[in-house]
Short mmCIF file of C-alpha atoms in Angstrom, two decimals:
data_model
loop_
_atom_site.label_atom_id
_atom_site.label_comp_id
_atom_site.label_asym_id
_atom_site.label_seq_id
_atom_site.Cartn_x
_atom_site.Cartn_y
_atom_site.Cartn_z
CA UNK O 1 199.04 171.20 37.76
CA UNK O 2 197.66 169.63 40.92
CA UNK O 3 197.14 165.91 41.19
CA UNK O 4 193.48 164.78 41.32
CA UNK O 5 192.00 163.33 44.47
CA UNK O 6 191.66 159.59 44.92
CA UNK O 7 188.20 158.26 44.20
CA UNK O 8 186.22 157.15 47.26
CA UNK O 9 186.21 153.55 46.04
CA UNK O 10 190.01 153.51 46.33
CA UNK O 11 190.10 154.62 49.95
CA UNK O 12 191.24 151.54 51.81
CA UNK O 13 193.21 152.35 54.96
CA UNK O 14 196.65 150.74 55.06
CA UNK O 15 197.83 152.79 58.06
CA UNK O 16 195.56 153.98 60.86
CA UNK O 17 196.86 156.14 63.71
CA UNK O 18 194.62 157.06 66.63
CA UNK O 19 195.23 159.38 69.61
CA UNK O 20 199.01 159.07 69.23
CA UNK O 21 201.25 160.65 71.86
CA UNK O 22 205.02 160.61 71.40
CA UNK O 23 207.56 162.68 73.26
CA UNK O 24 210.89 163.03 74.94
CA UNK O 25 210.86 163.36 78.70
CA UNK O 26 207.92 165.54 79.69
CA UNK O 27 207.65 167.17 76.26
CA UNK O 28 205.08 165.67 73.89
CA UNK O 29 205.78 166.23 70.20
CA UNK O 30 202.69 164.39 68.99
CA UNK O 31 199.74 164.58 71.38
CA UNK O 32 196.39 163.13 70.36
CA UNK O 33 197.35 162.81 66.70
CA UNK O 34 195.06 160.74 64.45
CA UNK O 35 195.31 160.08 60.71
CA UNK O 36 194.68 157.51 58.00
CA UNK O 37 196.85 156.61 55.03
CA UNK O 38 195.01 155.15 52.04
CA UNK O 39 196.22 152.44 49.71
CA UNK O 40 197.78 153.76 46.53
CA UNK O 41 198.02 157.42 47.52
CA UNK O 42 201.01 159.71 47.82
CA UNK O 43 200.45 161.43 51.16
CA UNK O 44 202.48 164.55 51.86
CA UNK O 45 203.07 165.29 55.55
CA UNK O 46 204.03 168.91 56.21
CA UNK O 47 204.46 171.15 59.22
CA UNK O 48 206.75 173.70 60.82
CA UNK O 49 210.07 172.56 62.29
CA UNK O 50 209.53 170.62 65.50
CA UNK O 51 205.92 169.66 64.78
CA UNK O 52 206.76 165.96 64.75
CA UNK O 53 206.72 165.00 61.08
CA UNK O 54 209.76 162.72 61.23
CA UNK O 55 208.81 161.67 64.76
CA UNK O 56 205.49 160.45 63.40
CA UNK O 57 207.18 158.49 60.61
CA UNK O 58 209.70 156.91 62.96
CA UNK O 59 206.99 155.99 65.44
CA UNK O 60 204.86 154.30 62.80
CA UNK O 61 207.80 152.14 61.70
CA UNK O 62 208.75 151.31 65.30
CA UNK O 63 211.96 153.30 65.70
CA UNK O 64 210.45 155.45 68.44
CA UNK O 65 208.23 154.32 71.32
CA UNK O 66 204.82 155.88 71.77
CA UNK O 67 203.40 156.99 75.09
CA UNK O 68 199.76 156.54 74.08
CA UNK O 69 197.55 155.60 71.18
CA UNK O 70 197.30 152.88 68.56
CA UNK O 71 199.00 152.28 65.22
CA UNK O 72 197.54 149.77 62.78
CA UNK O 73 199.25 148.74 59.55
CA UNK O 74 197.40 146.52 57.08
CA UNK O 75 194.70 146.17 59.72
CA UNK O 76 197.09 144.83 62.37
CA UNK O 77 197.66 146.59 65.69
CA UNK O 78 201.45 146.81 65.76
CA UNK O 79 201.55 146.72 69.57
CA UNK O 80 199.80 143.34 69.70
CA UNK O 81 202.00 141.51 67.20
CA UNK O 82 204.56 138.83 67.95
CA UNK O 83 208.11 139.47 66.78
CA UNK O 84 207.67 137.21 63.74
CA UNK O 85 204.34 138.81 62.82
CA UNK O 86 205.87 142.27 63.15
CA UNK O 87 208.77 141.30 60.91
CA UNK O 88 206.29 140.05 58.32
CA UNK O 89 204.63 143.49 58.31
CA UNK O 90 207.98 145.30 58.16
CA UNK O 91 208.93 143.36 55.02
CA UNK O 92 205.98 145.05 53.34
CA UNK O 93 207.39 148.57 53.74
CA UNK O 94 210.57 150.36 52.75
CA UNK O 95 212.13 153.52 54.21
CA UNK O 96 214.22 156.30 52.70
CA UNK O 97 215.76 158.37 55.49
CA UNK O 98 216.49 162.06 55.08
CA UNK O 99 220.21 161.80 54.29
CA UNK O 100 219.92 158.44 52.59
CA UNK O 101 221.55 156.56 55.51
CA UNK O 102 223.64 154.41 53.18
CA UNK O 103 226.44 152.43 54.81
CA UNK O 104 229.59 154.29 53.81
CA UNK O 105 231.83 151.21 53.63
CA UNK O 106 229.46 149.32 51.31
CA UNK O 107 228.92 149.81 47.60
CA UNK O 108 225.53 150.81 46.24
CA UNK O 109 224.87 147.20 45.24
CA UNK O 110 225.83 145.92 48.69
CA UNK O 111 223.60 148.52 50.37
CA UNK O 112 220.64 147.42 48.26
CA UNK O 113 221.33 143.78 49.02
CA UNK O 114 221.32 144.24 52.80
CA UNK O 115 217.55 143.80 53.32
CA UNK O 116 217.56 140.96 50.79
CA UNK O 117 220.25 139.11 52.73
CA UNK O 118 218.36 139.65 55.98
CA UNK O 119 214.97 138.44 54.78
CA UNK O 120 215.49 136.29 51.68
CA UNK O 121 217.37 133.05 51.01
CA UNK O 122 218.84 133.70 47.56
CA UNK O 123 221.98 132.81 45.65
CA UNK O 124 224.67 135.43 45.09
CA UNK O 125 223.80 135.51 41.40
CA UNK O 126 220.15 136.20 42.17
CA UNK O 127 221.08 138.89 44.71
CA UNK O 128 223.24 140.58 42.08
CA UNK O 129 220.50 140.39 39.45
CA UNK O 130 217.86 141.83 41.79
CA UNK O 131 220.15 144.65 42.94
CA UNK O 132 220.85 145.63 39.35
CA UNK O 133 217.11 145.62 38.62
CA UNK O 134 216.53 148.05 41.49
CA UNK O 135 219.41 150.24 40.33
CA UNK O 136 217.87 150.46 36.86
CA UNK O 137 214.41 151.02 38.34
CA UNK O 138 215.49 154.23 40.10
CA UNK O 139 217.28 155.62 37.05
CA UNK O 140 220.89 155.00 38.05
CA UNK O 141 223.45 153.77 35.54
CA UNK O 142 224.79 150.25 35.93
CA UNK O 143 228.27 151.47 36.90
CA UNK O 144 226.79 153.04 40.07
CA UNK O 145 226.51 149.53 41.51
CA UNK O 146 230.19 149.35 42.48
CA UNK O 147 230.50 152.92 43.72
CA UNK O 148 230.72 153.87 47.39
CA UNK O 149 228.33 156.52 48.75
CA UNK O 150 231.23 159.00 48.93
CA UNK O 151 231.54 158.76 45.14
CA UNK O 152 227.91 159.71 44.52
CA UNK O 153 226.22 163.06 44.04
CA UNK O 154 223.38 164.06 46.35
CA UNK O 155 220.79 163.04 43.80
CA UNK O 156 222.45 159.68 43.21
CA UNK O 157 222.53 159.01 46.96
CA UNK O 158 218.78 159.62 47.14
CA UNK O 159 218.16 157.25 44.24
CA UNK O 160 220.43 154.57 45.70
CA UNK O 161 218.63 154.87 49.05
CA UNK O 162 215.30 154.58 47.25
CA UNK O 163 216.55 151.45 45.48
CA UNK O 164 217.36 149.96 48.88
CA UNK O 165 213.91 150.95 50.17
CA UNK O 166 212.43 149.03 47.20
CA UNK O 167 214.64 145.98 47.72
CA UNK O 168 211.86 143.73 49.09
CA UNK O 169 209.15 144.96 46.71
CA UNK O 170 207.24 146.83 49.46
CA UNK O 171 203.64 147.97 49.36
CA UNK O 172 204.35 151.12 51.40
CA UNK O 173 207.34 153.44 51.04
CA UNK O 174 208.19 156.00 53.72
CA UNK O 175 210.17 159.00 52.43
CA UNK O 176 211.70 161.44 54.93
CA UNK O 177 212.43 164.77 53.22
CA UNK O 178 213.40 163.05 49.95
CA UNK O 179 214.17 166.26 48.03
CA UNK O 180 216.08 168.10 50.78
CA UNK O 181 219.53 169.14 49.64
CA UNK O 182 218.69 168.73 45.96
CA UNK O 183 218.66 171.55 43.43
CA UNK O 184 215.29 172.35 41.82
CA UNK O 185 215.96 170.21 38.74
CA UNK O 186 217.14 167.26 40.83
CA UNK O 187 214.15 167.64 43.16
CA UNK O 188 211.77 167.73 40.21
CA UNK O 189 213.37 164.62 38.73
CA UNK O 190 213.05 162.79 42.04
CA UNK O 191 209.38 163.80 42.33
CA UNK O 192 208.76 162.49 38.82
CA UNK O 193 210.51 159.22 39.70
CA UNK O 194 208.41 158.86 42.86
CA UNK O 195 205.17 159.44 40.94
CA UNK O 196 206.18 156.97 38.22
CA UNK O 197 207.09 154.25 40.71
CA UNK O 198 203.89 154.85 42.69
CA UNK O 199 201.85 154.39 39.53
CA UNK O 200 203.73 151.44 38.02
CA UNK O 201 204.27 149.50 41.25
CA UNK O 202 201.01 150.44 42.98
CA UNK O 203 202.88 151.88 45.95
CA UNK O 204 201.45 153.77 48.89
CA UNK O 205 203.83 156.65 49.65
CA UNK O 206 204.06 158.39 53.05
CA UNK O 207 206.24 161.43 52.35
CA UNK O 208 207.47 163.87 54.97
CA UNK O 209 208.39 167.03 53.09
CA UNK O 210 208.63 170.79 53.22
CA UNK O 211 208.84 171.08 49.43
CA UNK O 212 205.88 173.04 48.09
CA UNK O 213 206.51 171.82 44.56
CA UNK O 214 206.35 168.19 45.71
CA UNK O 215 203.13 168.85 47.61
CA UNK O 216 201.59 170.56 44.62
CA UNK O 217 202.65 168.24 41.82
CA UNK O 218 202.68 164.64 43.07
CA UNK O 219 200.71 164.40 46.33
CA UNK O 220 197.18 163.05 46.23
CA UNK O 221 196.55 164.42 49.71
CA UNK O 222 198.31 166.62 52.26
CA UNK O 223 198.31 166.36 56.04
CA UNK O 224 199.55 169.40 57.96
CA UNK O 225 200.82 168.88 61.51
CA UNK O 226 200.93 171.42 64.31
CA UNK O 227 200.22 171.75 68.01
CA UNK O 228 200.82 168.01 68.35
CA UNK O 229 197.94 167.08 66.06
CA UNK O 230 196.70 167.18 62.47
CA UNK O 231 195.78 170.78 61.69
CA UNK O 232 194.29 170.03 58.29
CA UNK O 233 193.96 167.19 55.79
CA UNK O 234 192.98 167.40 52.16
CA UNK O 235 193.96 168.63 48.74
CA UNK O 236 196.13 171.64 47.93
CA UNK O 237 192.92 173.62 47.42
CA UNK O 238 191.89 172.70 50.96
CA UNK O 239 195.25 173.84 52.33
CA UNK O 240 195.03 177.16 50.51
CA UNK O 241 191.55 177.81 51.92
CA UNK O 242 192.49 176.87 55.51
CA UNK O 243 192.25 179.66 58.08
CA UNK O 244 194.91 178.50 60.55
CA UNK O 245 197.67 181.18 60.68
CA UNK O 246 200.54 178.80 59.90
CA UNK O 247 198.68 177.19 57.02
CA UNK O 248 197.84 180.59 55.56
CA UNK O 249 201.45 181.72 55.85
CA UNK O 250 202.82 178.50 54.36
CA UNK O 251 200.39 177.86 51.54
CA UNK O 252 199.50 181.41 50.49
CA UNK O 253 202.57 183.41 51.55
CA UNK O 254 205.27 184.86 49.26
CA UNK O 255 207.18 181.58 49.02
CA UNK O 256 204.05 179.73 47.95
CA UNK O 257 203.34 182.33 45.27
CA UNK O 258 206.87 181.95 43.93
CA UNK O 259 206.53 178.17 43.90
CA UNK O 260 203.28 177.84 41.97
CA UNK O 261 201.62 181.22 41.68
CA UNK O 262 198.46 182.58 43.25
CA UNK O 263 195.65 180.05 43.48
#
């Protein structure tokens, strides 16, 4: 079953990207890309390999420099902000990188506490209590707190990384291929967790994914990238009706039919 569209009254932009150009050397990966992300939605960002999905995410959060264009978050032009103002914005988002990016020498609890230690002035007891709350929130057992990443399964690593992304109670969560490497049951469980957290915490979720099931079941809206820009934006029905060759192949090809049947 496809997720219903957001009502128009809910469409408040929390991220606005205009005419974005990002590249490496003379090669532009994103070139003239514009999009909006609305408060409270789960936005799925899809595209062929090399179309700049993760590049877009990393540019929005400031890990990659842009060559042109503007990025506004919560109505603030990120380029114009002082360092302290930028840090204040960054505290309002959390990021789950593709492989989890947990520090291998730290326990799950210590990984979750890292952003808390950087931005909050709390006692050790409070840090421990908050970390355990996040661990429970993402569906991990309490004994996972003292485990190292090497002792975790792939699904547990994703959940631990999500707990760290939620450490500062963010308003926006960026997810980079959150279900990659997971089996279908684990991927479905992670999708369900994402949807539950989005609903209960009021999160805005920016999710880079190639997972058709994720796009179909939990995303309010889909943005498809290609040729350096946004090829299409809308619901799954909109994607299925699109005439662009890649979109037709991706959303109505044999793999799509196996994932959720003819539409």
